[in-house]
Amino acid sequence: QVQLVESGGGLVQAGGSLRLSCVASGTVVSINAADWYRQAPGKQRELVAAITRGGGIDYADSVKGRFTISRDNAKNTVYLQMNSLKPEDTAVYHCNIEVLIDTVGSTWNGWGQGTQVTVSS
C-alpha cells in the first residue's frame, strides 16, 4: 500500500513564500508523475503544476514564474515551491501522484489529504 502525506501549508503575507511537500510512503519504487491542484472556496479545482511521466513540467499561466514543481526520488517526495504569493493563491492544495510500486511496471495513483494555503494582503 501507498500513502501520501502533504505538509507545508500555512498563512503568509502577500509576496511571501511557502514550500509544499508530498511524501509517498509504502511500496514505492519511484515517482512516475505528479500534479499539484488547488481549490478555492466556490471555485473549480485548478491544475497548478505537473511533472509528466516523461519528465516534462507544466504550469498554469497564473503561477508561471512564481511556482516551481520538483521531485526527489530518493526521498519519494514532490515539492511545490511557491514564491511571490498573492491573495488569489489562497486555496487548499492537493498533490496527485502516480508511483511505480514494483519492478514489472505496476503503478498506483492517489491523492494527498490537502493542505491549506492562505495569503493575506
CSV table of N, CA, C and O in Angstrom, one decimal, residues 15-75:
chain,number,residue,atom,x,y,z
A,15,GLY,N,3.5,38.3,-1.2
A,15,GLY,CA,4.9,38.4,-1.5
A,15,GLY,C,5.8,37.4,-0.9
A,15,GLY,O,7.0,37.3,-1.2
A,16,GLY,N,5.2,36.7,0.1
A,16,GLY,CA,6.0,35.7,0.8
A,16,GLY,C,6.1,34.4,0.0
A,16,GLY,O,5.6,34.2,-1.1
A,17,SER,N,6.7,33.4,0.7
A,17,SER,CA,6.9,32.1,0.1
A,17,SER,C,6.5,30.9,1.0
A,17,SER,O,6.5,31.1,2.2
A,18,LEU,N,6.2,29.8,0.4
A,18,LEU,CA,5.9,28.6,1.1
A,18,LEU,C,6.4,27.5,0.2
A,18,LEU,O,6.4,27.6,-1.0
A,19,ARG,N,6.8,26.4,0.9
A,19,ARG,CA,7.1,25.2,0.1
A,19,ARG,C,6.2,24.0,0.6
A,19,ARG,O,6.3,23.7,1.8
A,20,LEU,N,5.5,23.5,-0.3
A,20,LEU,CA,4.6,22.3,0.0
A,20,LEU,C,5.4,21.0,-0.3
A,20,LEU,O,6.2,21.0,-1.3
A,21,SER,N,5.2,20.0,0.5
A,21,SER,CA,5.8,18.7,0.3
A,21,SER,C,4.7,17.7,0.2
A,21,SER,O,3.7,17.8,0.9
A,22,CYS,N,4.9,16.6,-0.5
A,22,CYS,CA,4.0,15.5,-0.6
A,22,CYS,C,4.9,14.3,-0.6
A,22,CYS,O,5.7,14.0,-1.6
A,23,VAL,N,4.9,13.5,0.5
A,23,VAL,CA,5.7,12.3,0.7
A,23,VAL,C,4.9,11.1,0.4
A,23,VAL,O,3.8,10.9,1.0
A,24,ALA,N,5.5,10.2,-0.4
A,24,ALA,CA,4.8,8.9,-0.7
A,24,ALA,C,5.6,7.9,0.1
A,24,ALA,O,6.8,7.8,0.1
A,25,SER,N,4.8,7.1,0.9
A,25,SER,CA,5.4,6.0,1.7
A,25,SER,C,4.8,4.7,1.4
A,25,SER,O,3.6,4.7,0.9
A,26,GLY,N,5.5,3.6,1.7
A,26,GLY,CA,5.0,2.3,1.5
A,26,GLY,C,5.8,1.6,0.4
A,26,GLY,O,7.0,1.8,0.2
A,27,THR,N,5.1,0.9,-0.5
A,27,THR,CA,5.7,0.1,-1.6
A,27,THR,C,6.0,1.0,-2.8
A,27,THR,O,5.4,0.9,-3.8
A,28,VAL,N,6.9,2.0,-2.6
A,28,VAL,CA,7.2,2.9,-3.7
A,28,VAL,C,8.6,2.6,-4.3
A,28,VAL,O,9.6,2.6,-3.5
A,29,VAL,N,8.6,2.4,-5.6
A,29,VAL,CA,9.9,2.3,-6.2
A,29,VAL,C,10.4,3.6,-6.7
A,29,VAL,O,11.5,4.0,-6.5
A,30,SER,N,9.5,4.4,-7.4
A,30,SER,CA,9.8,5.7,-7.8
A,30,SER,C,8.5,6.5,-8.1
A,30,SER,O,7.5,5.9,-8.2
A,31,ILE,N,8.7,7.7,-8.3
A,31,ILE,CA,7.5,8.6,-8.7
A,31,ILE,C,7.5,8.7,-10.2
A,31,ILE,O,8.5,9.2,-10.8
A,32,ASN,N,6.4,8.3,-10.8
A,32,ASN,CA,6.3,8.4,-12.3
A,32,ASN,C,5.9,9.8,-12.7
A,32,ASN,O,6.4,10.4,-13.6
A,33,ALA,N,4.9,10.3,-12.0
A,33,ALA,CA,4.3,11.6,-12.4
A,33,ALA,C,3.6,12.2,-11.2
A,33,ALA,O,3.3,11.5,-10.2
A,34,ALA,N,3.5,13.5,-11.2
A,34,ALA,CA,2.9,14.2,-10.1
A,34,ALA,C,2.3,15.5,-10.5
A,34,ALA,O,2.7,16.2,-11.4
A,35,ASP,N,1.2,15.8,-9.9
A,35,ASP,CA,0.5,17.1,-10.1
A,35,ASP,C,0.2,17.8,-8.8
A,35,ASP,O,0.0,17.1,-7.8
A,36,TRP,N,0.1,19.1,-8.8
A,36,TRP,CA,-0.4,19.8,-7.7
A,36,TRP,C,-1.7,20.5,-8.2
A,36,TRP,O,-1.7,21.2,-9.2
A,37,TYR,N,-2.8,20.4,-7.5
A,37,TYR,CA,-4.0,21.0,-7.8
A,37,TYR,C,-4.4,22.0,-6.6
A,37,TYR,O,-3.9,21.8,-5.5
A,38,ARG,N,-5.2,22.9,-6.9
A,38,ARG,CA,-5.8,23.7,-5.8
A,38,ARG,C,-7.2,24.0,-6.0
A,38,ARG,O,-7.7,24.0,-7.1
A,39,GLN,N,-7.9,24.2,-4.9
A,39,GLN,CA,-9.3,24.6,-5.0
A,39,GLN,C,-9.6,25.6,-3.9
A,39,GLN,O,-9.4,25.4,-2.7
A,40,ALA,N,-10.1,26.8,-4.4
A,40,ALA,CA,-10.5,27.8,-3.5
A,40,ALA,C,-12.0,27.7,-3.3
A,40,ALA,O,-12.8,27.2,-4.1
A,41,PRO,N,-12.6,28.3,-2.2
A,41,PRO,CA,-14.0,28.2,-1.9
A,41,PRO,C,-14.8,28.8,-3.1
A,41,PRO,O,-14.5,29.9,-3.6
A,42,GLY,N,-15.8,28.0,-3.5
A,42,GLY,CA,-16.7,28.5,-4.6
A,42,GLY,C,-16.1,28.4,-6.0
A,42,GLY,O,-16.7,28.9,-7.0
A,43,LYS,N,-14.9,27.9,-6.1
A,43,LYS,CA,-14.2,27.8,-7.4
A,43,LYS,C,-13.9,26.4,-7.8
A,43,LYS,O,-13.9,25.5,-6.9
A,44,GLN,N,-13.8,26.1,-9.1
A,44,GLN,CA,-13.4,24.8,-9.6
A,44,GLN,C,-12.0,24.5,-9.2
A,44,GLN,O,-11.1,25.4,-9.1
A,45,ARG,N,-11.7,23.2,-9.1
A,45,ARG,CA,-10.3,22.7,-8.9
A,45,ARG,C,-9.5,23.1,-10.1
A,45,ARG,O,-9.9,23.0,-11.2
A,46,GLU,N,-8.3,23.5,-9.8
A,46,GLU,CA,-7.4,24.0,-10.8
A,46,GLU,C,-6.1,23.3,-10.8
A,46,GLU,O,-5.5,23.1,-9.7
A,47,LEU,N,-5.6,22.8,-12.0
A,47,LEU,CA,-4.3,22.2,-12.0
A,47,LEU,C,-3.2,23.3,-12.0
A,47,LEU,O,-3.3,24.2,-12.8
A,48,VAL,N,-2.4,23.3,-11.0
A,48,VAL,CA,-1.4,24.3,-10.8
A,48,VAL,C,0.0,24.0,-11.5
A,48,VAL,O,0.6,24.8,-12.2
A,49,ALA,N,0.4,22.7,-11.3
A,49,ALA,CA,1.7,22.4,-11.8
A,49,ALA,C,1.8,20.9,-12.0
A,49,ALA,O,1.1,20.1,-11.3
A,50,ALA,N,2.6,20.4,-12.9
A,50,ALA,CA,2.6,19.0,-13.2
A,50,ALA,C,4.0,18.6,-13.7
A,50,ALA,O,4.7,19.3,-14.4
A,51,ILE,N,4.4,17.3,-13.3
A,51,ILE,CA,5.5,16.6,-13.8
A,51,ILE,C,5.0,15.4,-14.5
A,51,ILE,O,4.3,14.6,-13.9
A,52,THR,N,5.2,15.3,-15.8
A,52,THR,CA,4.7,14.2,-16.6
A,52,THR,C,5.6,13.0,-16.5
A,52,THR,O,6.7,13.0,-16.0
A,53,ARG,N,5.0,11.9,-17.0
A,53,ARG,CA,5.8,10.6,-17.0
A,53,ARG,C,7.1,10.8,-17.7
A,53,ARG,O,8.2,10.2,-17.3
A,54,GLY,N,7.1,11.6,-18.7
A,54,GLY,CA,8.4,11.8,-19.5
A,54,GLY,C,9.3,12.8,-18.9
A,54,GLY,O,10.4,13.1,-19.4
A,55,GLY,N,8.9,13.4,-17.8
A,55,GLY,CA,9.8,14.3,-17.1
A,55,GLY,C,9.5,15.8,-17.5
A,55,GLY,O,10.1,16.7,-17.0
A,56,GLY,N,8.5,16.0,-18.3
A,56,GLY,CA,8.2,17.3,-18.7
A,56,GLY,C,7.5,18.0,-17.5
A,56,GLY,O,6.9,17.4,-16.7
A,57,ILE,N,7.6,19.4,-17.6
A,57,ILE,CA,7.0,20.2,-16.5
A,57,ILE,C,6.1,21.2,-17.1
A,57,ILE,O,6.4,21.8,-18.1
A,58,ASP,N,4.9,21.4,-16.5
A,58,ASP,CA,4.0,22.4,-17.0
A,58,ASP,C,3.4,23.1,-15.8
A,58,ASP,O,3.2,22.6,-14.7
A,59,TYR,N,3.0,24.4,-16.1
A,59,TYR,CA,2.4,25.2,-15.0
A,59,TYR,C,1.2,25.9,-15.6
A,59,TYR,O,1.1,26.2,-16.8
A,60,ALA,N,0.2,26.2,-14.7
A,60,ALA,CA,-0.9,27.1,-15.0
A,60,ALA,C,-0.3,28.5,-15.3
A,60,ALA,O,0.7,28.9,-14.7
A,61,ASP,N,-0.9,29.2,-16.2
A,61,ASP,CA,-0.4,30.5,-16.6
A,61,ASP,C,-0.4,31.4,-15.3
A,61,ASP,O,0.5,32.3,-15.2
A,62,SER,N,-1.3,31.2,-14.4
A,62,SER,CA,-1.5,32.1,-13.2
A,62,SER,C,-0.3,31.9,-12.3
A,62,SER,O,-0.1,32.8,-11.4
A,63,VAL,N,0.5,30.9,-12.4
A,63,VAL,CA,1.6,30.7,-11.5
A,63,VAL,C,3.0,30.6,-12.1
A,63,VAL,O,4.0,30.5,-11.5
A,64,LYS,N,3.0,30.7,-13.5
A,64,LYS,CA,4.3,30.6,-14.2
A,64,LYS,C,5.2,31.7,-13.7
A,64,LYS,O,4.8,32.9,-13.5
A,65,GLY,N,6.5,31.3,-13.5
A,65,GLY,CA,7.5,32.3,-13.0
A,65,GLY,C,7.5,32.5,-11.5
A,65,GLY,O,8.4,33.1,-10.9
A,66,ARG,N,6.5,31.9,-10.8
A,66,ARG,CA,6.4,32.1,-9.3
A,66,ARG,C,6.5,30.7,-8.6
A,66,ARG,O,7.0,30.7,-7.5
A,67,PHE,N,5.9,29.7,-9.2
A,67,PHE,CA,5.9,28.4,-8.6
A,67,PHE,C,6.8,27.4,-9.3
A,67,PHE,O,7.0,27.5,-10.5
A,68,THR,N,7.4,26.5,-8.5
A,68,THR,CA,8.3,25.5,-9.1
A,68,THR,C,7.9,24.1,-8.5
A,68,THR,O,7.9,24.0,-7.3
A,69,ILE,N,7.7,23.2,-9.4
A,69,ILE,CA,7.4,21.8,-9.0
A,69,ILE,C,8.7,21.0,-9.2
A,69,ILE,O,9.4,21.2,-10.2
A,70,SER,N,9.0,20.1,-8.2
A,70,SER,CA,10.2,19.3,-8.3
A,70,SER,C,9.9,18.0,-7.6
A,70,SER,O,8.9,17.9,-6.8
A,71,ARG,N,10.8,17.0,-7.8
A,71,ARG,CA,10.6,15.7,-7.1
A,71,ARG,C,12.0,15.3,-6.7
A,71,ARG,O,13.0,15.5,-7.4
A,72,ASP,N,12.0,14.5,-5.7
A,72,ASP,CA,13.2,13.9,-5.1
A,72,ASP,C,12.9,12.4,-5.0
A,72,ASP,O,12.3,12.0,-4.0
A,73,ASN,N,13.3,11.6,-6.0
A,73,ASN,CA,13.0,10.2,-5.9
A,73,ASN,C,13.7,9.5,-4.8
A,73,ASN,O,13.2,8.4,-4.3
A,74,ALA,N,14.8,10.0,-4.3
A,74,ALA,CA,15.5,9.4,-3.2
A,74,ALA,C,14.7,9.5,-1.9
A,74,ALA,O,14.7,8.6,-1.0
A,75,LYS,N,13.9,10.5,-1.9
A,75,LYS,CA,13.0,10.7,-0.7
A,75,LYS,C,11.5,10.5,-1.0
A,75,LYS,O,10.7,10.7,-0.1
